[in-house]
Amino acid sequence: MLVPGMIFLILFKYTPMYGILIAFQEFNIFDGISGSPWVGLEQFQKLMVSDEFGRVFRNTLLISFYKIVILFPIPILLALFLNEVAKMWFKRLVQTIVYLPHFLSWVIIAGLFVNILSPSGGLINEMIVALGGKPISFLIDNNYFRSVLVLTAGWKEVGWNAIIFIAAIAGIEQDQYEAAALDGAGRIKQMIHITLPGIAPTIVLMFLLRIGHLLEAGTEQVLTLYNPVVYETGDVIGTYVYRVGLGKLDYSFSTAVGLFNSVVGFLLIVSGNWLSKKLLNRSIW
Amino acid sequence: MNKRTYADYSLDAVIYLVLILMALSTLLPFANVLAKAVSAEWAVLSGKVGLFPIGFQLDTMKFVATSPQFIRSFLISVGVTIVGTLLSLLITAVTAYPLSKRKLPGISVILILFVFTMMFSGGIIPNYLLVRKLGLLNTLGSLILPALISVFNMLVIKSYYESLPESLEESAKMDGAKDWTILFRIILPLSGPVLATIGLFYAVSYWNDFFSPMLYINSPSLKPLQLYLRDIVMDANSVTAGLDRSADDLMNVSSEGVQAATVIASTIPILLVYPFLQKYFIKGVLIGSVKG
């Protein structure tokens, strides 16, 4: 029974790992891995001194950092708020609506936001103009592009990310609330002293998971939204690998960038898991 | 039981207001694009269309729905999604079965090999070179085969199998049933909900995939819907130019309107499966992500 699964695993997961070797070569597609000359760490030296890579690495960290700081707390708040809603139909309705964008592709979301943010008649700019401002070309302005990335990522995933906290809240024992109510704690006090501590382990776990994916600043998202004008602030490791590798056909250098990305990402995930085992006695896998 | 105080009412007011605002901000982009898709050309071009259509018309939607490239891309996406989902589901469910038997020798090593690929991968270029070497470039196979098993989905199915009572299999074995019979006759029929969840997850990811066609598909005749949509989103003018349509067809149609209508038309299939999806996905996510 394992045969098809193993063939898949070896062919499509482990063979590409063997392909990483070309990061240590001056790879030529006609000679293949066995025929291309070895150059040791030359590609990595090139990477370390490249201004472009420095910029890309900085963008990746900044975008990811903004997304964590701004977007991590919102799903927790959303879950807390939904928990306070007594009317079931209202709760269901809100949940149904806010989960939906998670299931749309980044291309569709780019299509929606290209319209909304358009300087000529986009909804947001109409509002800005109505309030007496000047229209802003959000998608081709380096001052705003990162904000657009954070905004659209939030729009897509905030609702979905709340699910896990909603489930954690559901797991809190009810008699704690009853005891607190007897002691005269109001709803806000209950929220702060019972619900929040109750879901704290989940919050920490999700936070560590999120840190583990620090270098994934949203390749697909950036690919659908950016253009050469905002490479300055929007180019991230994933899009850079794609651009250099398949655009300029510099396979070896691009694989070196990709390998750097994979190794750092792997270390982040493993240390996140180690921390969560240590702090919470729970591991991610 | 408790009397509602003034503080309770104001707290509720804040909560309902925030939640309503969040729901509205989720819906506004759809309303705006839908309004553009069904508004008159002059209204779209002058940037007057907000949340409601101006000069309602369905010509733009009709134009999109009858565009040969749209129809072709749509059908390719439907085909890839159906074939891909069925194949993925079958192989994932079969692979998960032996992995759920911890007692089998060597199985934990194989499990680690699978889980490792969730954290470390060869990266974009080695994957591209592999697909190229296998001769899959510019074939629909390149959209399905590399994505055949999602390890995350497999772990969800595996933990579901593990929750089934062992006595079921034991009694079947006593009756002389072989492993394949047990899996297909006993285990899978009991796994309906989890298979539905995972099947829908696979379907959504095949339908939404635009990164692999961007890497692997050049030929316009094989472009799936997301890739076609990307061309249109990135360059609205490419829509109306170059299509062999008579001037008559293009009369009441602006490129921005076509862009909007294409976005709407690509969203409809997701909206159709969403109600079914919603019934199951929360459970699926929870099995997958909170394992103690």
PDB file of N, CA and C in Angstrom, chain A residues 155-211:
ATOM      1  N   TRP A 155      -7.013  40.702   5.269  1.00  0.00           N
ATOM      2  CA  TRP A 155      -8.348  40.501   4.716  1.00  0.00           C
ATOM      3  C   TRP A 155      -8.593  39.032   4.404  1.00  0.00           C
ATOM      4  N   LYS A 156      -7.558  38.368   3.894  1.00  0.00           N
ATOM      5  CA  LYS A 156      -7.733  36.981   3.479  1.00  0.00           C
ATOM      6  C   LYS A 156      -7.786  36.028   4.677  1.00  0.00           C
ATOM      7  N   GLU A 157      -6.894  36.200   5.654  1.00  0.00           N
ATOM      8  CA  GLU A 157      -6.689  35.123   6.626  1.00  0.00           C
ATOM      9  C   GLU A 157      -7.144  35.398   8.063  1.00  0.00           C
ATOM     10  N   VAL A 158      -7.471  36.649   8.394  1.00  0.00           N
ATOM     11  CA  VAL A 158      -7.791  36.940   9.791  1.00  0.00           C
ATOM     12  C   VAL A 158      -8.937  36.070  10.315  1.00  0.00           C
ATOM     13  N   GLY A 159      -9.995  35.943   9.538  1.00  0.00           N
ATOM     14  CA  GLY A 159     -11.138  35.145   9.969  1.00  0.00           C
ATOM     15  C   GLY A 159     -10.764  33.682  10.176  1.00  0.00           C
ATOM     16  N   TRP A 160     -10.062  33.146   9.170  1.00  0.00           N
ATOM     17  CA  TRP A 160      -9.674  31.743   9.218  1.00  0.00           C
ATOM     18  C   TRP A 160      -8.784  31.464  10.420  1.00  0.00           C
ATOM     19  N   ASN A 161      -7.843  32.374  10.697  1.00  0.00           N
ATOM     20  CA  ASN A 161      -6.914  32.169  11.797  1.00  0.00           C
ATOM     21  C   ASN A 161      -7.603  32.209  13.152  1.00  0.00           C
ATOM     22  N   ALA A 162      -8.826  32.742  13.186  1.00  0.00           N
ATOM     23  CA  ALA A 162      -9.533  32.819  14.469  1.00  0.00           C
ATOM     24  C   ALA A 162     -10.082  31.446  14.882  1.00  0.00           C
ATOM     25  N   ILE A 163     -10.251  30.535  13.905  1.00  0.00           N
ATOM     26  CA  ILE A 163     -10.889  29.237  14.188  1.00  0.00           C
ATOM     27  C   ILE A 163     -10.235  28.533  15.369  1.00  0.00           C
ATOM     28  N   ILE A 164      -8.909  28.506  15.342  1.00  0.00           N
ATOM     29  CA  ILE A 164      -8.181  27.755  16.346  1.00  0.00           C
ATOM     30  C   ILE A 164      -8.407  28.342  17.747  1.00  0.00           C
ATOM     31  N   PHE A 165      -8.506  29.678  17.819  1.00  0.00           N
ATOM     32  CA  PHE A 165      -8.742  30.312  19.125  1.00  0.00           C
ATOM     33  C   PHE A 165     -10.187  30.098  19.575  1.00  0.00           C
ATOM     34  N   ILE A 166     -11.106  30.090  18.601  1.00  0.00           N
ATOM     35  CA  ILE A 166     -12.508  29.817  18.939  1.00  0.00           C
ATOM     36  C   ILE A 166     -12.617  28.424  19.550  1.00  0.00           C
ATOM     37  N   ALA A 167     -11.903  27.466  18.959  1.00  0.00           N
ATOM     38  CA  ALA A 167     -11.929  26.101  19.482  1.00  0.00           C
ATOM     39  C   ALA A 167     -11.314  26.043  20.872  1.00  0.00           C
ATOM     40  N   ALA A 168     -10.232  26.792  21.064  1.00  0.00           N
ATOM     41  CA  ALA A 168      -9.572  26.780  22.374  1.00  0.00           C
ATOM     42  C   ALA A 168     -10.495  27.357  23.440  1.00  0.00           C
ATOM     43  N   ILE A 169     -11.221  28.424  23.077  1.00  0.00           N
ATOM     44  CA  ILE A 169     -12.158  29.025  24.040  1.00  0.00           C
ATOM     45  C   ILE A 169     -13.256  28.026  24.412  1.00  0.00           C
ATOM     46  N   ALA A 170     -13.707  27.277  23.387  1.00  0.00           N
ATOM     47  CA  ALA A 170     -14.765  26.298  23.640  1.00  0.00           C
ATOM     48  C   ALA A 170     -14.307  25.228  24.633  1.00  0.00           C
ATOM     49  N   GLY A 171     -12.990  25.041  24.754  1.00  0.00           N
ATOM     50  CA  GLY A 171     -12.470  24.006  25.640  1.00  0.00           C
ATOM     51  C   GLY A 171     -12.333  24.450  27.099  1.00  0.00           C
ATOM     52  N   ILE A 172     -12.586  25.731  27.362  1.00  0.00           N
ATOM     53  CA  ILE A 172     -12.451  26.217  28.739  1.00  0.00           C
ATOM     54  C   ILE A 172     -13.659  25.777  29.566  1.00  0.00           C
ATOM     55  N   GLU A 173     -13.400  25.329  30.792  1.00  0.00           N
ATOM     56  CA  GLU A 173     -14.507  24.808  31.594  1.00  0.00           C
ATOM     57  C   GLU A 173     -15.440  25.919  32.070  1.00  0.00           C
ATOM     58  N   GLN A 174     -16.754  25.639  31.965  1.00  0.00           N
ATOM     59  CA  GLN A 174     -17.755  26.664  32.246  1.00  0.00           C
ATOM     60  C   GLN A 174     -17.807  27.060  33.725  1.00  0.00           C
ATOM     61  N   ASP A 175     -17.507  26.118  34.639  1.00  0.00           N
ATOM     62  CA  ASP A 175     -17.682  26.469  36.056  1.00  0.00           C
ATOM     63  C   ASP A 175     -16.723  27.565  36.505  1.00  0.00           C
ATOM     64  N   GLN A 176     -15.613  27.723  35.757  1.00  0.00           N
ATOM     65  CA  GLN A 176     -14.715  28.836  36.086  1.00  0.00           C
ATOM     66  C   GLN A 176     -15.445  30.165  35.953  1.00  0.00           C
ATOM     67  N   TYR A 177     -16.263  30.258  34.882  1.00  0.00           N
ATOM     68  CA  TYR A 177     -17.003  31.512  34.679  1.00  0.00           C
ATOM     69  C   TYR A 177     -18.036  31.713  35.766  1.00  0.00           C
ATOM     70  N   GLU A 178     -18.698  30.601  36.132  1.00  0.00           N
ATOM     71  CA  GLU A 178     -19.735  30.710  37.156  1.00  0.00           C
ATOM     72  C   GLU A 178     -19.135  31.146  38.485  1.00  0.00           C
ATOM     73  N   ALA A 179     -18.000  30.561  38.814  1.00  0.00           N
ATOM     74  CA  ALA A 179     -17.330  30.947  40.059  1.00  0.00           C
ATOM     75  C   ALA A 179     -16.944  32.416  40.027  1.00  0.00           C
ATOM     76  N   ALA A 180     -16.424  32.854  38.878  1.00  0.00           N
ATOM     77  CA  ALA A 180     -16.000  34.252  38.760  1.00  0.00           C
ATOM     78  C   ALA A 180     -17.200  35.185  38.875  1.00  0.00           C
ATOM     79  N   ALA A 181     -18.324  34.761  38.263  1.00  0.00           N
ATOM     80  CA  ALA A 181     -19.523  35.596  38.294  1.00  0.00           C
ATOM     81  C   ALA A 181     -20.007  35.748  39.737  1.00  0.00           C
ATOM     82  N   LEU A 182     -19.928  34.651  40.530  1.00  0.00           N
ATOM     83  CA  LEU A 182     -20.321  34.708  41.924  1.00  0.00           C
ATOM     84  C   LEU A 182     -19.453  35.684  42.705  1.00  0.00           C
ATOM     85  N   ASP A 183     -18.179  35.727  42.321  1.00  0.00           N
ATOM     86  CA  ASP A 183     -17.268  36.654  42.996  1.00  0.00           C
ATOM     87  C   ASP A 183     -17.455  38.089  42.510  1.00  0.00           C
ATOM     88  N   GLY A 184     -18.386  38.262  41.586  1.00  0.00           N
ATOM     89  CA  GLY A 184     -18.704  39.609  41.146  1.00  0.00           C
ATOM     90  C   GLY A 184     -17.899  40.118  39.973  1.00  0.00           C
ATOM     91  N   ALA A 185     -17.238  39.200  39.226  1.00  0.00           N
ATOM     92  CA  ALA A 185     -16.465  39.645  38.061  1.00  0.00           C
ATOM     93  C   ALA A 185     -17.406  39.915  36.885  1.00  0.00           C
ATOM     94  N   GLY A 186     -17.253  41.068  36.264  1.00  0.00           N
ATOM     95  CA  GLY A 186     -18.063  41.390  35.091  1.00  0.00           C
ATOM     96  C   GLY A 186     -17.545  40.663  33.875  1.00  0.00           C
ATOM     97  N   ARG A 187     -18.194  40.898  32.725  1.00  0.00           N
ATOM     98  CA  ARG A 187     -17.796  40.144  31.532  1.00  0.00           C
ATOM     99  C   ARG A 187     -16.395  40.495  31.064  1.00  0.00           C
ATOM    100  N   ILE A 188     -16.050  41.785  31.172  1.00  0.00           N
ATOM    101  CA  ILE A 188     -14.711  42.171  30.723  1.00  0.00           C
ATOM    102  C   ILE A 188     -13.654  41.538  31.613  1.00  0.00           C
ATOM    103  N   LYS A 189     -13.930  41.553  32.920  1.00  0.00           N
ATOM    104  CA  LYS A 189     -12.987  40.923  33.857  1.00  0.00           C
ATOM    105  C   LYS A 189     -12.858  39.430  33.572  1.00  0.00           C
ATOM    106  N   GLN A 190     -14.002  38.781  33.281  1.00  0.00           N
ATOM    107  CA  GLN A 190     -13.948  37.346  32.964  1.00  0.00           C
ATOM    108  C   GLN A 190     -13.109  37.100  31.719  1.00  0.00           C
ATOM    109  N   MET A 191     -13.282  37.989  30.729  1.00  0.00           N
ATOM    110  CA  MET A 191     -12.531  37.858  29.490  1.00  0.00           C
ATOM    111  C   MET A 191     -11.033  37.919  29.766  1.00  0.00           C
ATOM    112  N   ILE A 192     -10.661  38.899  30.623  1.00  0.00           N
ATOM    113  CA  ILE A 192      -9.229  39.113  30.874  1.00  0.00           C
ATOM    114  C   ILE A 192      -8.648  38.058  31.808  1.00  0.00           C
ATOM    115  N   HIS A 193      -9.434  37.647  32.807  1.00  0.00           N
ATOM    116  CA  HIS A 193      -8.859  36.758  33.822  1.00  0.00           C
ATOM    117  C   HIS A 193      -9.149  35.273  33.609  1.00  0.00           C
ATOM    118  N   ILE A 194     -10.126  34.941  32.768  1.00  0.00           N
ATOM    119  CA  ILE A 194     -10.392  33.514  32.544  1.00  0.00           C
ATOM    120  C   ILE A 194     -10.146  33.121  31.091  1.00  0.00           C
ATOM    121  N   THR A 195     -10.805  33.817  30.157  1.00  0.00           N
ATOM    122  CA  THR A 195     -10.695  33.393  28.769  1.00  0.00           C
ATOM    123  C   THR A 195      -9.263  33.526  28.250  1.00  0.00           C
ATOM    124  N   LEU A 196      -8.674  34.701  28.435  1.00  0.00           N
ATOM    125  CA  LEU A 196      -7.323  34.908  27.907  1.00  0.00           C
ATOM    126  C   LEU A 196      -6.298  33.927  28.476  1.00  0.00           C
ATOM    127  N   PRO A 197      -6.233  33.784  29.827  1.00  0.00           N
ATOM    128  CA  PRO A 197      -5.292  32.783  30.353  1.00  0.00           C
ATOM    129  C   PRO A 197      -5.634  31.378  29.854  1.00  0.00           C
ATOM    130  N   GLY A 198      -6.926  31.116  29.662  1.00  0.00           N
ATOM    131  CA  GLY A 198      -7.351  29.787  29.204  1.00  0.00           C
ATOM    132  C   GLY A 198      -6.808  29.445  27.823  1.00  0.00           C
ATOM    133  N   ILE A 199      -6.695  30.455  26.963  1.00  0.00           N
ATOM    134  CA  ILE A 199      -6.202  30.152  25.619  1.00  0.00           C
ATOM    135  C   ILE A 199      -4.728  30.538  25.439  1.00  0.00           C
ATOM    136  N   ALA A 200      -4.090  30.956  26.541  1.00  0.00           N
ATOM    137  CA  ALA A 200      -2.694  31.397  26.436  1.00  0.00           C
ATOM    138  C   ALA A 200      -1.762  30.350  25.801  1.00  0.00           C
ATOM    139  N   PRO A 201      -1.883  29.057  26.200  1.00  0.00           N
ATOM    140  CA  PRO A 201      -0.994  28.074  25.574  1.00  0.00           C
ATOM    141  C   PRO A 201      -1.175  28.015  24.056  1.00  0.00           C
ATOM    142  N   THR A 202      -2.436  28.095  23.608  1.00  0.00           N
ATOM    143  CA  THR A 202      -2.699  28.086  22.165  1.00  0.00           C
ATOM    144  C   THR A 202      -2.078  29.313  21.504  1.00  0.00           C
ATOM    145  N   ILE A 203      -2.188  30.459  22.189  1.00  0.00           N
ATOM    146  CA  ILE A 203      -1.610  31.684  21.630  1.00  0.00           C
ATOM    147  C   ILE A 203      -0.105  31.526  21.463  1.00  0.00           C
ATOM    148  N   VAL A 204       0.551  31.022  22.504  1.00  0.00           N
ATOM    149  CA  VAL A 204       2.002  30.848  22.432  1.00  0.00           C
ATOM    150  C   VAL A 204       2.361  29.868  21.315  1.00  0.00           C
ATOM    151  N   LEU A 205       1.624  28.757  21.244  1.00  0.00           N
ATOM    152  CA  LEU A 205       1.899  27.741  20.222  1.00  0.00           C
ATOM    153  C   LEU A 205       1.771  28.347  18.821  1.00  0.00           C
ATOM    154  N   MET A 206       0.682  29.065  18.582  1.00  0.00           N
ATOM    155  CA  MET A 206       0.464  29.653  17.264  1.00  0.00           C
ATOM    156  C   MET A 206       1.526  30.699  16.944  1.00  0.00           C
ATOM    157  N   PHE A 207       1.959  31.417  17.989  1.00  0.00           N
ATOM    158  CA  PHE A 207       2.981  32.434  17.785  1.00  0.00           C
ATOM    159  C   PHE A 207       4.308  31.782  17.364  1.00  0.00           C
ATOM    160  N   LEU A 208       4.660  30.697  18.054  1.00  0.00           N
ATOM    161  CA  LEU A 208       5.911  30.003  17.701  1.00  0.00           C
ATOM    162  C   LEU A 208       5.836  29.453  16.280  1.00  0.00           C
ATOM    163  N   LEU A 209       4.669  28.891  15.939  1.00  0.00           N
ATOM    164  CA  LEU A 209       4.468  28.387  14.574  1.00  0.00           C
ATOM    165  C   LEU A 209       4.685  29.508  13.559  1.00  0.00           C
ATOM    166  N   ARG A 210       4.124  30.655  13.899  1.00  0.00           N
ATOM    167  CA  ARG A 210       4.197  31.796  12.987  1.00  0.00           C
ATOM    168  C   ARG A 210       5.651  32.245  12.806  1.00  0.00           C
ATOM    169  N   ILE A 211       6.391  32.278  13.913  1.00  0.00           N
ATOM    170  CA  ILE A 211       7.808  32.655  13.829  1.00  0.00           C
ATOM    171  C   ILE A 211       8.567  31.661  12.956  1.00  0.00           C
TER     172      ILE A 211
END
